[in-house]
Amino acid sequence: MFFSFSFSSPNFLLFFLGFQNKNRVAILAELDKEKRKLLMQNQSSTNHPGASIALSRPALNKDFRDHAEQQHIAAQQKAALQHAHAHSSGYFITQDSAFGNLILPVLPRLDPE
C-alpha cells in the first residue's frame, strides 16, 4: 500500500495525528508511572505517623506537565546542538530565545584595530 503525503492530504493528517497520539500515550504512561510512585511514597508515609506529605492534584499535574515539557525541549536542544556542531565550524549554545530558537550561535568579539 502506497501513501502519498502532501500537507493538505487526509493521509498526512492521519499520519501526523497518529504520531501525536503515540506521543500523548507515552507522556500519559510516564505520568501514570510517576503517580503510582508518589502514591506508594504517600502510602509508606502514612505507615509512619510523623512523615505525612500533602499532595494537591492541580499542582501535581502541572508539575508533571512542566517536567515532561522540559524533558522534551532538552532532548530537542541536545539534538539540535549535536547537529549544529557536526555540520558547522561555528560554536553554538543552548539558550531560551524569544523567537523559539533552541540553540544560538556564539559570535566572537574582535577588538577593533
mmCIF file of C-alpha atoms in Angstrom:
data_model
loop_
_atom_site.group_PDB
_atom_site.id
_atom_site.type_symbol
_atom_site.label_atom_id
_atom_site.label_comp_id
_atom_site.label_asym_id
_atom_site.label_seq_id
_atom_site.Cartn_x
_atom_site.Cartn_y
_atom_site.Cartn_z
ATOM 1 C CA MET A 1 0.000 0.000 0.000
ATOM 2 C CA PHE A 2 1.444 3.364 -1.011
ATOM 3 C CA PHE A 3 0.507 6.663 0.599
ATOM 4 C CA SER A 4 1.367 9.942 -0.990
ATOM 5 C CA PHE A 5 1.863 12.685 1.565
ATOM 6 C CA SER A 6 1.094 16.314 0.961
ATOM 7 C CA PHE A 7 0.378 18.692 3.803
ATOM 8 C CA SER A 8 -3.257 19.035 2.769
ATOM 9 C CA SER A 9 -3.941 15.337 2.166
ATOM 10 C CA PRO A 10 -6.002 13.295 4.626
ATOM 11 C CA ASN A 11 -3.230 10.654 4.683
ATOM 12 C CA PHE A 12 -0.723 13.178 6.006
ATOM 13 C CA LEU A 13 -3.168 14.373 8.643
ATOM 14 C CA LEU A 14 -3.849 10.795 9.764
ATOM 15 C CA PHE A 15 -0.105 10.109 9.919
ATOM 16 C CA PHE A 16 0.529 13.309 11.886
ATOM 17 C CA LEU A 17 -2.352 12.677 14.297
ATOM 18 C CA GLY A 18 -1.134 9.103 14.818
ATOM 19 C CA PHE A 19 2.323 10.428 15.718
ATOM 20 C CA GLN A 20 0.781 12.926 18.133
ATOM 21 C CA ASN A 21 -1.346 10.200 19.733
ATOM 22 C CA LYS A 22 1.690 7.954 20.261
ATOM 23 C CA ASN A 23 3.485 10.876 21.894
ATOM 24 C CA ARG A 24 0.488 11.562 24.137
ATOM 25 C CA VAL A 25 0.232 7.899 25.128
ATOM 26 C CA ALA A 26 3.922 7.869 26.073
ATOM 27 C CA ILE A 27 3.503 11.016 28.164
ATOM 28 C CA LEU A 28 0.404 9.630 29.873
ATOM 29 C CA ALA A 29 2.217 6.369 30.641
ATOM 30 C CA GLU A 30 5.093 8.301 32.196
ATOM 31 C CA LEU A 31 2.644 10.382 34.234
ATOM 32 C CA ASP A 32 0.862 7.259 35.446
ATOM 33 C CA LYS A 33 4.178 5.713 36.479
ATOM 34 C CA GLU A 34 5.137 8.849 38.436
ATOM 35 C CA LYS A 35 1.678 8.999 40.006
ATOM 36 C CA ARG A 36 1.943 5.399 41.196
ATOM 37 C CA LYS A 37 5.406 6.079 42.588
ATOM 38 C CA LEU A 38 4.126 9.092 44.519
ATOM 39 C CA LEU A 39 1.116 7.156 45.783
ATOM 40 C CA MET A 40 3.427 4.397 47.017
ATOM 41 C CA GLN A 41 5.567 7.005 48.783
ATOM 42 C CA ASN A 42 2.433 8.541 50.289
ATOM 43 C CA GLN A 43 1.217 5.128 51.484
ATOM 44 C CA SER A 44 4.570 4.381 53.085
ATOM 45 C CA SER A 45 4.493 7.758 54.820
ATOM 46 C CA THR A 46 1.024 7.006 56.262
ATOM 47 C CA ASN A 47 2.543 3.933 57.901
ATOM 48 C CA HIS A 48 4.890 6.344 59.706
ATOM 49 C CA PRO A 49 2.709 8.927 61.524
ATOM 50 C CA GLY A 50 5.412 11.600 61.694
ATOM 51 C CA ALA A 51 6.025 11.686 57.948
ATOM 52 C CA SER A 52 2.994 12.886 56.028
ATOM 53 C CA ILE A 53 3.015 14.528 52.616
ATOM 54 C CA ALA A 54 0.183 16.765 51.477
ATOM 55 C CA LEU A 55 -0.419 16.392 47.739
ATOM 56 C CA SER A 56 -2.614 18.703 45.718
ATOM 57 C CA ARG A 57 -3.766 17.345 42.379
ATOM 58 C CA PRO A 58 -3.699 20.512 40.249
ATOM 59 C CA ALA A 59 -0.170 21.416 41.324
ATOM 60 C CA LEU A 60 0.954 17.816 40.897
ATOM 61 C CA ASN A 61 -0.445 17.590 37.346
ATOM 62 C CA LYS A 62 1.109 20.941 36.411
ATOM 63 C CA ASP A 63 4.486 19.820 37.752
ATOM 64 C CA PHE A 64 4.302 16.605 35.708
ATOM 65 C CA ARG A 65 3.339 18.542 32.594
ATOM 66 C CA ASP A 66 6.146 21.059 33.117
ATOM 67 C CA HIS A 67 8.662 18.262 33.747
ATOM 68 C CA ALA A 68 7.612 16.348 30.610
ATOM 69 C CA GLU A 69 7.756 19.540 28.551
ATOM 70 C CA GLN A 70 11.214 20.405 29.895
ATOM 71 C CA GLN A 71 12.498 16.913 29.074
ATOM 72 C CA HIS A 72 11.113 17.187 25.538
ATOM 73 C CA ILE A 73 12.699 20.606 24.995
ATOM 74 C CA ALA A 74 16.010 19.433 26.478
ATOM 75 C CA ALA A 75 16.077 16.464 24.099
ATOM 76 C CA GLN A 76 15.334 18.733 21.137
ATOM 77 C CA GLN A 77 18.040 21.181 22.228
ATOM 78 C CA LYS A 78 20.584 18.387 22.589
ATOM 79 C CA ALA A 79 19.776 17.024 19.129
ATOM 80 C CA ALA A 80 19.937 20.492 17.550
ATOM 81 C CA LEU A 81 23.228 21.251 19.288
ATOM 82 C CA GLN A 82 24.813 17.963 18.167
ATOM 83 C CA HIS A 83 23.626 18.519 14.593
ATOM 84 C CA ALA A 84 24.973 22.084 14.536
ATOM 85 C CA HIS A 85 28.371 21.066 15.916
ATOM 86 C CA ALA A 86 28.632 18.187 13.439
ATOM 87 C CA HIS A 87 27.721 20.278 10.380
ATOM 88 C CA SER A 88 29.242 23.664 11.175
ATOM 89 C CA SER A 89 32.582 25.065 12.175
ATOM 90 C CA GLY A 90 30.888 27.613 14.448
ATOM 91 C CA TYR A 91 30.137 27.387 18.147
ATOM 92 C CA PHE A 92 26.584 27.157 19.490
ATOM 93 C CA ILE A 93 24.948 27.247 22.914
ATOM 94 C CA THR A 94 21.532 26.246 24.212
ATOM 95 C CA GLN A 95 19.624 29.323 25.275
ATOM 96 C CA ASP A 96 15.985 30.275 25.681
ATOM 97 C CA SER A 97 15.003 32.558 22.844
ATOM 98 C CA ALA A 98 12.063 34.920 22.488
ATOM 99 C CA PHE A 99 11.762 33.602 18.934
ATOM 100 C CA GLY A 100 11.666 29.912 19.860
ATOM 101 C CA ASN A 101 15.207 29.057 18.765
ATOM 102 C CA LEU A 102 16.607 26.014 20.551
ATOM 103 C CA ILE A 103 20.253 26.977 20.055
ATOM 104 C CA LEU A 104 22.032 30.226 19.317
ATOM 105 C CA PRO A 105 25.349 30.822 17.570
ATOM 106 C CA VAL A 106 28.147 32.398 19.569
ATOM 107 C CA LEU A 107 29.984 35.107 17.686
ATOM 108 C CA PRO A 108 33.426 36.129 18.948
ATOM 109 C CA ARG A 109 34.126 39.757 19.722
ATOM 110 C CA LEU A 110 37.006 41.118 17.725
ATOM 111 C CA ASP A 111 38.949 44.082 19.014
ATOM 112 C CA PRO A 112 38.841 46.972 16.546
ATOM 113 C CA GLU A 113 42.287 47.739 15.222
#
